Short mmCIF file of C-alpha atoms in Angstrom, two decimals:
data_model
loop_
_atom_site.label_atom_id
_atom_site.label_comp_id
_atom_site.label_asym_id
_atom_site.label_seq_id
_atom_site.Cartn_x
_atom_site.Cartn_y
_atom_site.Cartn_z
CA MET F 1 82.03 -67.37 -131.68
CA ASP F 2 79.60 -70.06 -131.13
CA SER F 3 76.78 -70.32 -133.61
CA VAL F 4 73.06 -70.24 -132.40
CA ARG F 5 71.20 -73.49 -132.62
CA PRO F 6 67.44 -73.71 -133.03
CA ASN F 7 65.39 -75.58 -130.38
CA PRO F 8 64.63 -79.04 -131.40
CA ALA F 9 60.99 -79.62 -132.61
CA PRO F 10 58.80 -81.71 -130.33
CA SER F 11 58.68 -85.25 -131.14
CA LYS F 12 55.69 -86.78 -132.88
CA SER F 13 54.98 -89.05 -130.00
CA LYS F 14 54.56 -86.14 -127.53
CA LEU F 15 52.22 -84.18 -129.87
CA ALA F 16 50.04 -87.21 -130.45
CA LYS F 17 49.67 -87.75 -126.72
CA THR F 18 48.50 -84.17 -126.23
CA PHE F 19 45.72 -84.43 -128.87
CA HIS F 20 44.68 -87.76 -127.47
CA ARG F 21 44.31 -86.23 -124.04
CA VAL F 22 42.12 -83.35 -125.31
CA ILE F 23 39.84 -85.56 -127.34
CA HIS F 24 39.51 -88.59 -125.07
CA GLY F 25 40.32 -87.16 -121.65
CA LYS F 26 36.51 -86.51 -120.52
CA LYS F 27 33.59 -88.53 -121.64
CA SER F 28 30.25 -86.67 -122.09
CA SER F 29 26.90 -88.14 -121.16
CA LYS F 30 25.49 -86.58 -124.35
CA PRO F 31 26.23 -87.94 -127.85
CA PHE F 32 28.58 -86.10 -130.09
CA SER F 33 27.47 -83.41 -132.43
CA ASN F 34 27.48 -83.82 -136.18
CA ASN F 35 30.72 -81.89 -136.59
CA GLY F 36 32.56 -84.26 -134.35
CA PHE F 37 32.86 -81.96 -131.25
CA CYS F 38 31.28 -82.88 -127.90
CA LEU F 39 28.68 -80.51 -126.21
CA LEU F 40 29.73 -79.51 -122.72
CA ILE F 41 26.68 -79.31 -120.31
CA PRO F 42 26.94 -77.15 -117.19
CA GLN F 43 26.83 -78.87 -113.81
CA GLU F 44 23.72 -76.84 -112.66
CA LYS F 45 21.66 -78.31 -115.50
CA LEU F 46 22.92 -81.72 -114.69
CA ARG F 47 21.75 -81.32 -111.06
CA CYS F 48 18.36 -80.04 -112.29
CA CYS F 49 17.97 -83.08 -114.47
CA GLU F 50 18.82 -85.31 -111.57
CA SER F 51 15.95 -83.74 -109.43
CA GLN F 52 13.15 -84.09 -111.99
CA HIS F 53 11.52 -86.93 -110.07
CA PHE F 54 10.89 -84.54 -107.09
CA ASP F 55 8.95 -82.07 -109.35
CA LYS F 56 6.54 -84.77 -110.36
CA GLU F 57 5.61 -85.36 -106.72
CA GLU F 58 4.91 -81.64 -106.22
CA ILE F 59 2.72 -81.60 -109.33
CA GLU F 60 0.68 -84.46 -107.96
CA GLU F 61 0.27 -82.64 -104.64
CA CYS F 62 -0.77 -79.48 -106.46
CA LYS F 63 -3.35 -81.39 -108.47
CA GLU F 64 -4.74 -82.90 -105.29
CA HIS F 65 -4.92 -79.49 -103.60
CA SER F 66 -6.73 -77.97 -106.61
CA LYS F 67 -9.18 -80.84 -106.64
CA ASN F 68 -9.93 -80.41 -102.92
CA LYS F 69 -10.36 -76.66 -103.38
CA ALA F 70 -12.78 -77.18 -106.28
CA VAL F 71 -14.73 -79.72 -104.22
CA MET F 72 -14.98 -77.28 -101.30
CA GLU F 73 -16.07 -74.40 -103.55
CA ALA F 74 -18.73 -76.62 -105.07
CA PHE F 75 -19.90 -77.64 -101.58
CA VAL F 76 -20.13 -74.01 -100.41
CA ALA F 77 -22.06 -73.08 -103.55
CA LYS F 78 -24.44 -75.97 -102.91
CA LEU F 79 -24.82 -74.80 -99.28
CA PHE F 80 -25.74 -71.25 -100.29
CA ALA F 81 -28.09 -72.54 -102.97
CA THR F 82 -29.88 -74.66 -100.34
CA VAL F 83 -30.16 -71.65 -98.00
CA SER F 84 -31.70 -69.63 -100.86
CA SER F 85 -34.16 -72.46 -101.42
CA VAL F 86 -35.11 -72.38 -97.73
CA LYS F 87 -35.73 -68.62 -97.96
CA ALA F 88 -37.84 -69.03 -101.09
CA ALA F 89 -39.89 -71.83 -99.51
CA TYR F 90 -40.45 -69.76 -96.34
CA ALA F 91 -41.49 -66.73 -98.39
CA GLU F 92 -44.01 -68.90 -100.22
CA LEU F 93 -45.30 -70.13 -96.84
CA GLN F 94 -45.83 -66.54 -95.69
CA LEU F 95 -47.63 -65.67 -98.93
CA ALA F 96 -49.99 -68.62 -98.47
CA GLN F 97 -51.03 -67.33 -95.02
CA PHE F 98 -52.24 -63.90 -96.24
CA PRO F 99 -54.86 -64.49 -97.44
CA TYR F 100 -55.24 -67.85 -95.74
CA ASN F 101 -55.00 -70.85 -98.10
CA SER F 102 -54.81 -74.20 -96.31
CA GLU F 103 -53.71 -76.26 -99.34
CA ALA F 104 -51.01 -73.77 -100.32
CA ILE F 105 -49.82 -73.65 -96.70
CA GLN F 106 -49.41 -77.46 -96.57
CA VAL F 107 -47.47 -77.50 -99.84
CA ALA F 108 -45.23 -74.61 -98.76
CA ASP F 109 -44.70 -76.11 -95.30
CA GLN F 110 -43.57 -79.42 -96.82
CA ALA F 111 -41.22 -77.52 -99.15
CA VAL F 112 -39.64 -75.78 -96.14
CA VAL F 113 -39.21 -79.12 -94.36
CA ASN F 114 -37.60 -80.68 -97.45
CA GLU F 115 -35.14 -77.82 -97.83
CA LEU F 116 -34.23 -77.97 -94.14
CA LYS F 117 -33.61 -81.70 -94.48
CA ALA F 118 -31.33 -81.04 -97.45
CA LEU F 119 -29.48 -78.44 -95.37
CA SER F 120 -29.11 -80.96 -92.53
CA GLU F 121 -27.74 -83.59 -94.92
CA LEU F 122 -25.11 -81.11 -96.12
CA LYS F 123 -24.10 -80.51 -92.52
CA HIS F 124 -23.68 -84.25 -91.79
CA SER F 125 -21.79 -84.87 -95.03
CA TYR F 126 -19.40 -82.05 -94.11
CA LEU F 127 -18.81 -83.43 -90.62
CA LYS F 128 -18.20 -86.93 -92.05
CA LYS F 129 -16.00 -85.43 -94.78
CA GLN F 130 -18.13 -87.03 -97.48
CA ILE F 131 -18.66 -84.06 -99.73
CA ASP F 132 -17.06 -85.39 -102.95
CA SER F 133 -20.17 -86.99 -104.44
CA SER F 134 -19.95 -85.74 -108.01
CA PRO F 135 -17.57 -83.81 -110.30
CA PRO F 136 -17.07 -80.36 -108.70
CA HIS F 137 -17.75 -78.38 -111.85
CA VAL F 138 -21.09 -80.17 -112.31
CA THR F 139 -22.05 -79.56 -108.65
CA LEU F 140 -21.04 -75.90 -108.94
CA MET F 141 -23.10 -75.40 -112.07
CA LEU F 142 -26.16 -77.12 -110.60
CA ALA F 143 -25.82 -75.05 -107.39
CA GLU F 144 -25.73 -71.81 -109.38
CA ILE F 145 -28.82 -72.86 -111.31
CA GLN F 146 -30.61 -73.80 -108.08
CA GLU F 147 -29.70 -70.47 -106.42
CA GLN F 148 -30.83 -68.43 -109.42
CA GLN F 149 -34.14 -70.31 -109.47
CA SER F 150 -34.63 -69.68 -105.75
CA VAL F 151 -33.83 -65.98 -106.11
CA MET F 152 -36.25 -65.67 -109.02
CA LYS F 153 -38.91 -67.47 -107.00
CA THR F 154 -38.35 -65.11 -104.04
CA TYR F 155 -38.65 -62.11 -106.35
CA GLU F 156 -41.88 -63.45 -107.82
CA ILE F 157 -43.34 -64.04 -104.36
CA THR F 158 -42.29 -60.54 -103.27
CA MET F 159 -43.90 -59.06 -106.38
CA LYS F 160 -47.12 -60.98 -105.69
CA LYS F 161 -47.09 -59.77 -102.10
CA MET F 162 -46.51 -56.16 -103.16
CA GLN F 163 -49.19 -56.44 -105.83
CA GLY F 164 -51.59 -57.70 -103.17
CA GLU F 165 -50.69 -54.78 -100.91
CA ILE F 166 -51.22 -52.36 -103.81
CA GLU F 167 -54.65 -53.84 -104.46
CA ILE F 168 -55.54 -53.57 -100.77
CA LYS F 169 -54.37 -49.94 -100.74
CA GLY F 170 -56.37 -49.32 -103.90
CA TYR F 171 -59.51 -50.76 -102.31
CA SER F 172 -58.85 -48.65 -99.20
CA ILE F 173 -58.36 -45.48 -101.27
CA SER F 174 -61.52 -46.21 -103.26
CA SER F 175 -63.47 -46.80 -100.05
CA LEU F 176 -62.15 -43.58 -98.50
CA GLN F 177 -62.98 -41.66 -101.66
CA ASN F 178 -66.54 -43.00 -101.52
CA GLU F 179 -66.78 -42.04 -97.86
CA LEU F 180 -65.43 -38.59 -98.70
CA GLN F 181 -68.00 -38.12 -101.45
CA GLU F 182 -70.76 -39.26 -99.11
CA THR F 183 -69.55 -36.84 -96.46
CA ILE F 184 -69.38 -33.99 -98.98
CA GLN F 185 -72.91 -34.77 -100.16
CA ASN F 186 -74.16 -34.95 -96.57
CA ASN F 187 -72.49 -31.63 -95.78
CA LYS F 188 -74.03 -30.04 -98.86
CA SER F 189 -77.41 -31.44 -97.91
CA LEU F 190 -77.09 -30.11 -94.37
CA GLU F 191 -75.94 -26.75 -95.69
CA ARG F 192 -78.90 -26.57 -98.07
CA LYS F 193 -81.26 -27.46 -95.24
CA LEU F 194 -79.64 -24.88 -93.02
CA ASN F 195 -79.87 -22.20 -95.70
CA ALA F 196 -83.41 -23.21 -96.57
CA SER F 197 -84.62 -23.04 -92.99
CA GLY F 198 -82.48 -20.07 -92.05
CA SER F 199 -82.33 -21.39 -88.52
CA PHE F 200 -79.23 -20.90 -86.47
CA SER F 201 -79.66 -21.87 -82.86
CA ILE F 202 -77.26 -19.39 -81.29
CA LEU F 203 -79.08 -16.47 -82.93
CA ASP F 204 -82.13 -17.39 -80.87
CA ASN F 205 -80.15 -16.42 -77.77
CA VAL F 206 -79.89 -12.79 -78.90
CA LYS F 207 -82.40 -10.79 -76.85
CA PHE F 208 -83.33 -7.20 -77.58
CA SER F 209 -83.30 -6.23 -73.89
CA ASP F 210 -79.83 -7.66 -73.37
CA VAL F 211 -78.01 -7.10 -76.68
CA ASN F 212 -74.27 -6.75 -76.02
CA PRO F 213 -70.87 -6.80 -77.79
CA LYS F 214 -70.58 -10.59 -77.35
CA ASP F 215 -73.73 -10.99 -79.47
CA PHE F 216 -72.22 -8.75 -82.13
CA ILE F 217 -68.96 -10.75 -82.22
CA MET F 218 -70.93 -14.01 -82.45
CA VAL F 219 -72.99 -12.79 -85.42
CA LEU F 220 -69.85 -11.33 -87.03
CA HIS F 221 -68.19 -14.76 -86.94
CA TYR F 222 -71.44 -16.20 -88.32
CA ALA F 223 -71.28 -13.75 -91.23
CA MET F 224 -67.56 -14.31 -91.84
CA ARG F 225 -68.07 -18.06 -92.29
CA SER F 226 -70.51 -17.31 -95.09
CA ILE F 227 -68.15 -14.75 -96.65
CA ARG F 228 -65.30 -17.26 -96.72
CA ASN F 229 -67.62 -19.88 -98.19
CA PHE F 230 -68.51 -17.46 -101.00
CA VAL F 231 -64.80 -16.66 -101.59
CA LYS F 232 -64.02 -20.38 -101.95
CA PHE F 233 -66.91 -20.75 -104.39
CA LEU F 234 -65.72 -17.68 -106.31
CA ILE F 235 -62.14 -18.98 -106.65
CA LYS F 236 -63.46 -22.37 -107.75
CA GLU F 237 -65.51 -20.71 -110.47
CA MET F 238 -62.46 -18.69 -111.58
CA GLU F 239 -60.36 -21.84 -111.87
CA SER F 240 -63.11 -23.58 -113.84
CA ALA F 241 -63.20 -20.59 -116.20
CA ASN F 242 -59.38 -20.77 -116.60
CA TRP F 243 -58.70 -17.46 -114.91
CA ASP F 244 -55.13 -16.44 -114.16
CA ILE F 245 -55.45 -16.47 -110.36
CA ASP F 246 -52.11 -14.71 -109.84
CA ALA F 247 -53.10 -11.89 -112.18
CA ALA F 248 -56.52 -11.59 -110.52
CA THR F 249 -54.87 -11.51 -107.08
CA ASN F 250 -52.42 -8.84 -108.20
CA SER F 251 -55.25 -6.70 -109.59
CA ILE F 252 -56.82 -6.67 -106.11
CA GLN F 253 -53.67 -6.38 -103.98
CA ASN F 254 -50.64 -5.50 -106.07
CA ASN F 255 -47.01 -5.83 -104.98
CA VAL F 256 -47.80 -8.23 -102.13
CA THR F 257 -45.55 -11.19 -101.41
CA PHE F 258 -47.61 -14.08 -100.10
CA HIS F 259 -45.93 -16.47 -97.68
CA LYS F 260 -47.90 -19.43 -99.09
CA SER F 261 -49.78 -19.90 -102.34
CA ASN F 262 -53.10 -20.59 -100.58
CA HIS F 263 -52.83 -17.16 -98.90
CA ARG F 264 -53.98 -15.62 -102.18
CA ALA F 265 -57.53 -16.33 -100.99
CA PHE F 266 -57.11 -13.53 -98.42
CA ALA F 267 -56.83 -11.03 -101.26
CA PHE F 268 -60.23 -12.12 -102.64
CA GLU F 269 -61.66 -12.14 -99.12
CA SER F 270 -60.46 -8.55 -98.64
CA PHE F 271 -62.18 -7.53 -101.91
CA VAL F 272 -65.48 -9.17 -100.96
CA CYS F 273 -65.41 -7.69 -97.43
CA ARG F 274 -64.61 -4.24 -98.78
CA GLU F 275 -67.59 -4.35 -101.15
CA ILE F 276 -70.12 -6.11 -98.93
CA PHE F 277 -69.42 -3.93 -95.86
CA CYS F 278 -69.36 -0.68 -97.85
CA GLY F 279 -71.98 1.66 -96.30
CA PHE F 280 -72.26 -0.39 -93.09
CA ASN F 281 -72.26 2.76 -90.89
CA GLU F 282 -75.35 4.13 -92.65
CA PRO F 283 -78.78 2.90 -91.48
CA ALA F 284 -79.94 2.37 -95.07
CA PHE F 285 -76.65 0.62 -95.98
CA SER F 286 -76.43 3.02 -98.99
CA VAL F 287 -79.39 1.35 -100.74
CA GLN F 288 -81.56 4.50 -100.63
CA ASN F 289 -80.94 8.17 -100.07
CA ASP F 290 -83.50 9.01 -97.35
CA ASP F 291 -82.81 7.00 -94.19
CA SER F 292 -86.10 8.12 -92.60
CA LEU F 293 -88.01 6.22 -95.27
CA PHE F 294 -85.98 3.19 -94.33
CA TYR F 295 -87.69 2.64 -90.98
CA GLY F 296 -90.81 4.75 -91.44
CA GLY F 297 -90.51 6.99 -88.39
CA THR F 298 -90.76 4.12 -85.87
CA ASN F 299 -88.18 3.59 -83.16
CA ARG F 300 -85.02 2.79 -85.05
CA ARG F 301 -83.72 0.19 -82.59
CA ASN F 302 -87.02 -1.69 -82.59
CA PHE F 303 -87.24 -1.56 -86.37
CA PHE F 304 -83.82 -3.06 -86.93
CA PHE F 305 -84.27 -5.75 -84.29
CA GLU F 306 -87.56 -6.77 -85.93
CA GLN F 307 -85.69 -7.01 -89.23
CA PHE F 308 -83.11 -9.16 -87.46
CA LYS F 309 -85.78 -11.52 -86.10
CA LYS F 310 -87.48 -11.86 -89.50
CA LEU F 311 -84.36 -12.94 -91.35
CA LYS F 312 -82.59 -14.99 -88.66
CA SER F 313 -85.06 -17.88 -88.94
CA VAL F 314 -86.14 -17.91 -92.58
CA GLY F 315 -84.57 -19.20 -95.79
CA VAL F 316 -83.20 -16.44 -97.97
CA THR F 317 -84.71 -17.84 -101.19
CA HIS F 318 -88.15 -18.17 -99.62
CA PHE F 319 -87.93 -14.67 -98.13
CA LEU F 320 -86.95 -13.06 -101.45
CA LYS F 321 -89.82 -14.79 -103.26
CA GLN F 322 -92.27 -13.52 -100.68
CA ASN F 323 -90.70 -10.06 -100.36
CA PRO F 324 -88.94 -9.16 -103.64
CA SER F 325 -89.18 -5.39 -102.94
CA SER F 326 -88.09 -5.56 -99.30
CA LEU F 327 -85.21 -3.48 -97.94
CA PHE F 328 -83.09 -6.62 -97.77
CA GLY F 329 -83.97 -7.38 -101.41
CA LYS F 330 -82.85 -3.88 -102.42
CA PHE F 331 -79.65 -4.33 -100.42
CA LEU F 332 -78.92 -7.69 -102.08
CA LYS F 333 -79.61 -6.30 -105.55
CA ALA F 334 -77.29 -3.31 -105.04
CA LYS F 335 -74.48 -5.45 -103.64
CA TYR F 336 -74.70 -8.06 -106.42
CA LEU F 337 -74.60 -5.49 -109.22
CA HIS F 338 -71.67 -3.74 -107.57
CA LEU F 339 -69.61 -6.76 -106.43
CA VAL F 340 -70.10 -9.15 -109.40
CA HIS F 341 -68.66 -7.55 -112.53
CA PRO F 342 -70.43 -8.32 -115.85
CA LYS F 343 -67.23 -9.77 -117.33
CA MET F 344 -66.89 -12.06 -114.32
CA GLU F 345 -70.48 -13.28 -114.62
CA PHE F 346 -70.13 -13.84 -118.37
CA SER F 347 -66.91 -15.87 -117.92
CA PHE F 348 -68.65 -18.08 -115.33
CA SER F 349 -71.95 -18.77 -117.09
CA GLY F 350 -71.40 -17.62 -120.68
CA ASN F 351 -74.24 -15.08 -120.47
CA LEU F 352 -75.62 -12.22 -118.35
CA ASN F 353 -78.99 -13.77 -117.54
CA GLN F 354 -78.46 -13.59 -113.78
CA ARG F 355 -77.59 -9.92 -113.99
CA LYS F 356 -80.68 -9.17 -116.07
CA LEU F 357 -82.94 -10.94 -113.56
CA VAL F 358 -81.42 -9.14 -110.59
CA ASN F 359 -81.58 -5.80 -112.38
CA SER F 360 -85.28 -6.35 -113.09
CA GLY F 361 -86.03 -7.06 -109.41
CA GLU F 362 -86.05 -10.86 -109.66
CA PHE F 363 -83.64 -13.29 -108.06
CA PRO F 364 -82.14 -16.31 -109.89
CA GLU F 365 -82.02 -19.73 -108.29
CA THR F 366 -78.54 -20.65 -109.44
CA GLU F 367 -75.99 -22.11 -107.02
CA PHE F 368 -73.79 -19.04 -107.38
CA PHE F 369 -76.57 -16.64 -106.41
CA LYS F 370 -77.69 -18.88 -103.54
CA VAL F 371 -74.21 -18.73 -102.00
CA PHE F 372 -74.04 -14.98 -102.61
CA SER F 373 -77.51 -14.29 -101.15
CA GLU F 374 -76.75 -16.33 -98.02
CA MET F 375 -73.64 -14.22 -97.49
CA GLY F 376 -75.74 -11.07 -97.98
CA ARG F 377 -78.34 -12.31 -95.49
CA ARG F 378 -75.78 -12.82 -92.74
CA VAL F 379 -74.13 -9.43 -93.34
CA TRP F 380 -77.59 -7.82 -93.29
CA LEU F 381 -78.30 -9.56 -89.96
CA LEU F 382 -75.06 -8.12 -88.55
CA HIS F 383 -76.04 -4.66 -89.79
CA CYS F 384 -79.52 -4.91 -88.25
CA LEU F 385 -78.05 -6.08 -84.94
CA ALA F 386 -75.56 -3.19 -84.94
CA PHE F 387 -78.40 -0.65 -85.21
CA SER F 388 -80.33 -2.47 -82.47
CA PHE F 389 -77.74 -1.40 -79.88
CA ASP F 390 -78.36 1.52 -77.56
CA GLN F 391 -74.75 2.48 -78.11
CA GLN F 392 -73.03 3.47 -81.31
CA VAL F 393 -71.59 0.74 -83.54
CA SER F 394 -69.23 1.77 -86.32
CA ILE F 395 -66.85 0.12 -88.74
CA PHE F 396 -63.22 1.17 -89.14
CA GLN F 397 -60.62 0.50 -91.82
CA VAL F 398 -56.87 -0.12 -91.55
CA ARG F 399 -54.54 1.58 -93.99
CA LYS F 400 -51.97 -0.30 -96.01
CA ASN F 401 -48.33 -0.15 -94.77
CA CYS F 402 -49.24 1.06 -91.27
CA ARG F 403 -47.52 -0.65 -88.35
CA PHE F 404 -49.16 -3.64 -86.73
CA SER F 405 -51.13 -2.89 -83.55
CA GLU F 406 -52.32 -5.68 -81.29
CA VAL F 407 -55.10 -3.43 -79.99
CA TYR F 408 -56.82 -2.80 -83.32
CA MET F 409 -55.60 -5.72 -85.45
CA GLU F 410 -55.13 -9.44 -85.52
CA SER F 411 -53.20 -11.38 -88.15
CA VAL F 412 -55.04 -13.85 -90.36
CA THR F 413 -51.93 -16.06 -90.23
CA ASP F 414 -50.12 -17.02 -87.02
CA GLU F 415 -46.95 -18.48 -88.53
CA ILE F 416 -45.61 -15.05 -89.45
CA PHE F 417 -44.87 -14.39 -85.77
CA SER F 418 -42.45 -17.32 -85.61
CA ALA F 419 -39.57 -14.98 -86.55
CA ALA F 420 -38.32 -13.32 -83.36
CA GLY F 421 -37.26 -9.68 -83.22
CA VAL F 422 -39.09 -8.68 -86.40
CA GLU F 423 -41.57 -5.83 -86.79
CA PHE F 424 -44.54 -6.03 -89.14
CA LYS F 425 -46.65 -3.75 -91.29
CA VAL F 426 -50.06 -4.20 -92.87
CA ALA F 427 -49.82 -5.57 -96.40
CA PHE F 428 -53.61 -5.20 -96.73
CA MET F 429 -56.73 -5.36 -94.59
CA VAL F 430 -58.81 -8.53 -94.94
CA VAL F 431 -61.75 -7.93 -92.58
CA PRO F 432 -62.63 -4.48 -91.21
CA GLY F 433 -62.76 -3.79 -87.48
CA PHE F 434 -65.70 -2.52 -85.43
CA ASN F 435 -66.23 -0.22 -82.48
CA VAL F 436 -69.16 -1.40 -80.36
CA GLY F 437 -69.48 1.37 -77.79
CA LYS F 438 -66.17 1.23 -75.94
CA THR F 439 -65.39 -2.30 -77.15
CA VAL F 440 -62.98 -2.76 -80.04
CA VAL F 441 -63.52 -5.73 -82.34
CA GLN F 442 -60.14 -6.17 -84.00
CA SER F 443 -59.75 -5.97 -87.75
CA GLN F 444 -58.08 -8.88 -89.52
CA VAL F 445 -55.01 -8.04 -91.58
CA TYR F 446 -52.40 -9.74 -93.73
CA LEU F 447 -48.94 -8.76 -92.52
CA SER F 448 -45.52 -8.46 -94.07
CA PRO F 449 -42.21 -7.95 -92.24
CA ILE F 450 -40.64 -4.50 -92.07
CA THR F 451 -37.11 -4.19 -93.38
CA LEU F 452 -35.25 -2.36 -90.63
CA PRO F 453 -32.16 -0.31 -91.44
CA ALA F 454 -28.87 -1.98 -90.58
CA LYS F 455 -27.19 -0.84 -87.36
CA HIS F 456 -23.70 0.58 -87.79
#
């Protein structure tokens, strides 16, 4: 049996060649490392390194593009700043014209021209592509400063213009207020003259032989104007005395919803009418018990028409001084003591001096009593005219919560009828109605809508 022989070991020369091939076969472009081994660099990095000169060209192009962009942004900023300057200069030109100021107009006009020239120069520089005159960041900063200054200037001019308009409006308001005060004073003067003289031209047309319902309606309207004037004066006095108007209104007409706040005056008007017309159907107007003593056995119609003629053309103050114990004086005394409560009088004047004078048969000359006595005079004239008719004249009242009737009533407010398909009831009567023979003079009422039951 043959013995096994081991393979012969490689020769030294073959092993040396192999190591030599590994170490010296490829030469690196990089130096060796400290430990004696070479660093192998991938081919992709080698190609990147070879193309570095192309990246430098792109960087230069990018820098150029950024520079051009910055130049253009600076140019646009300068353009807008110039436009703002034009607007500011034009605003200053407008301000100089109102009010007219020739020197300021010339200065502002030259400023507008200069800014327009600057705008034209920017246009030509853009067309010639000559806009890179200074570092962009400096131009941009200067343009922002210029625009802010122009905006501030425009704001200042606008404020001056508005301040001027406010002053003009103030002068106008002051002038109108002066005119209003003059008109009020003239009206008061005319009213005093009218009350002093007692003259009222249309009353002169009332003839005894031809007295008719139209005359009665005319004198009724004449009396109602005086009643409403007294109500306004009364409310004004209440407000000056710090009255609670809502509470006072509710004490006269409670549980009434008013459509507008100024409608509360109708409640006071209803109170005054109720008191001043109380006893109207009686010849003596409830001022004395025996009516026969009132007109002394003469023809009643003639007596009352003579009373009408006496008072229609005389001032009430003058008449009362001359005739303090007259029937009209007794009527006025009774109505004042009944209508004006002592607490009311004390809150208005701080004393009861007026009441003491009236109670003693004298008549004060205060503004309040003058307005009251003029109202009494006109109501007395209406009463005298009513008893001058050859047909019966009587007053009638309207009950609260009754349905509205167009025959016997008219609303003191028209806007309530704007709601279609709604029925109304009387919240309260403001002015009583009158029957003049067969003619009905409608009462005036304040209405409220009726809540109808829902239909099923």
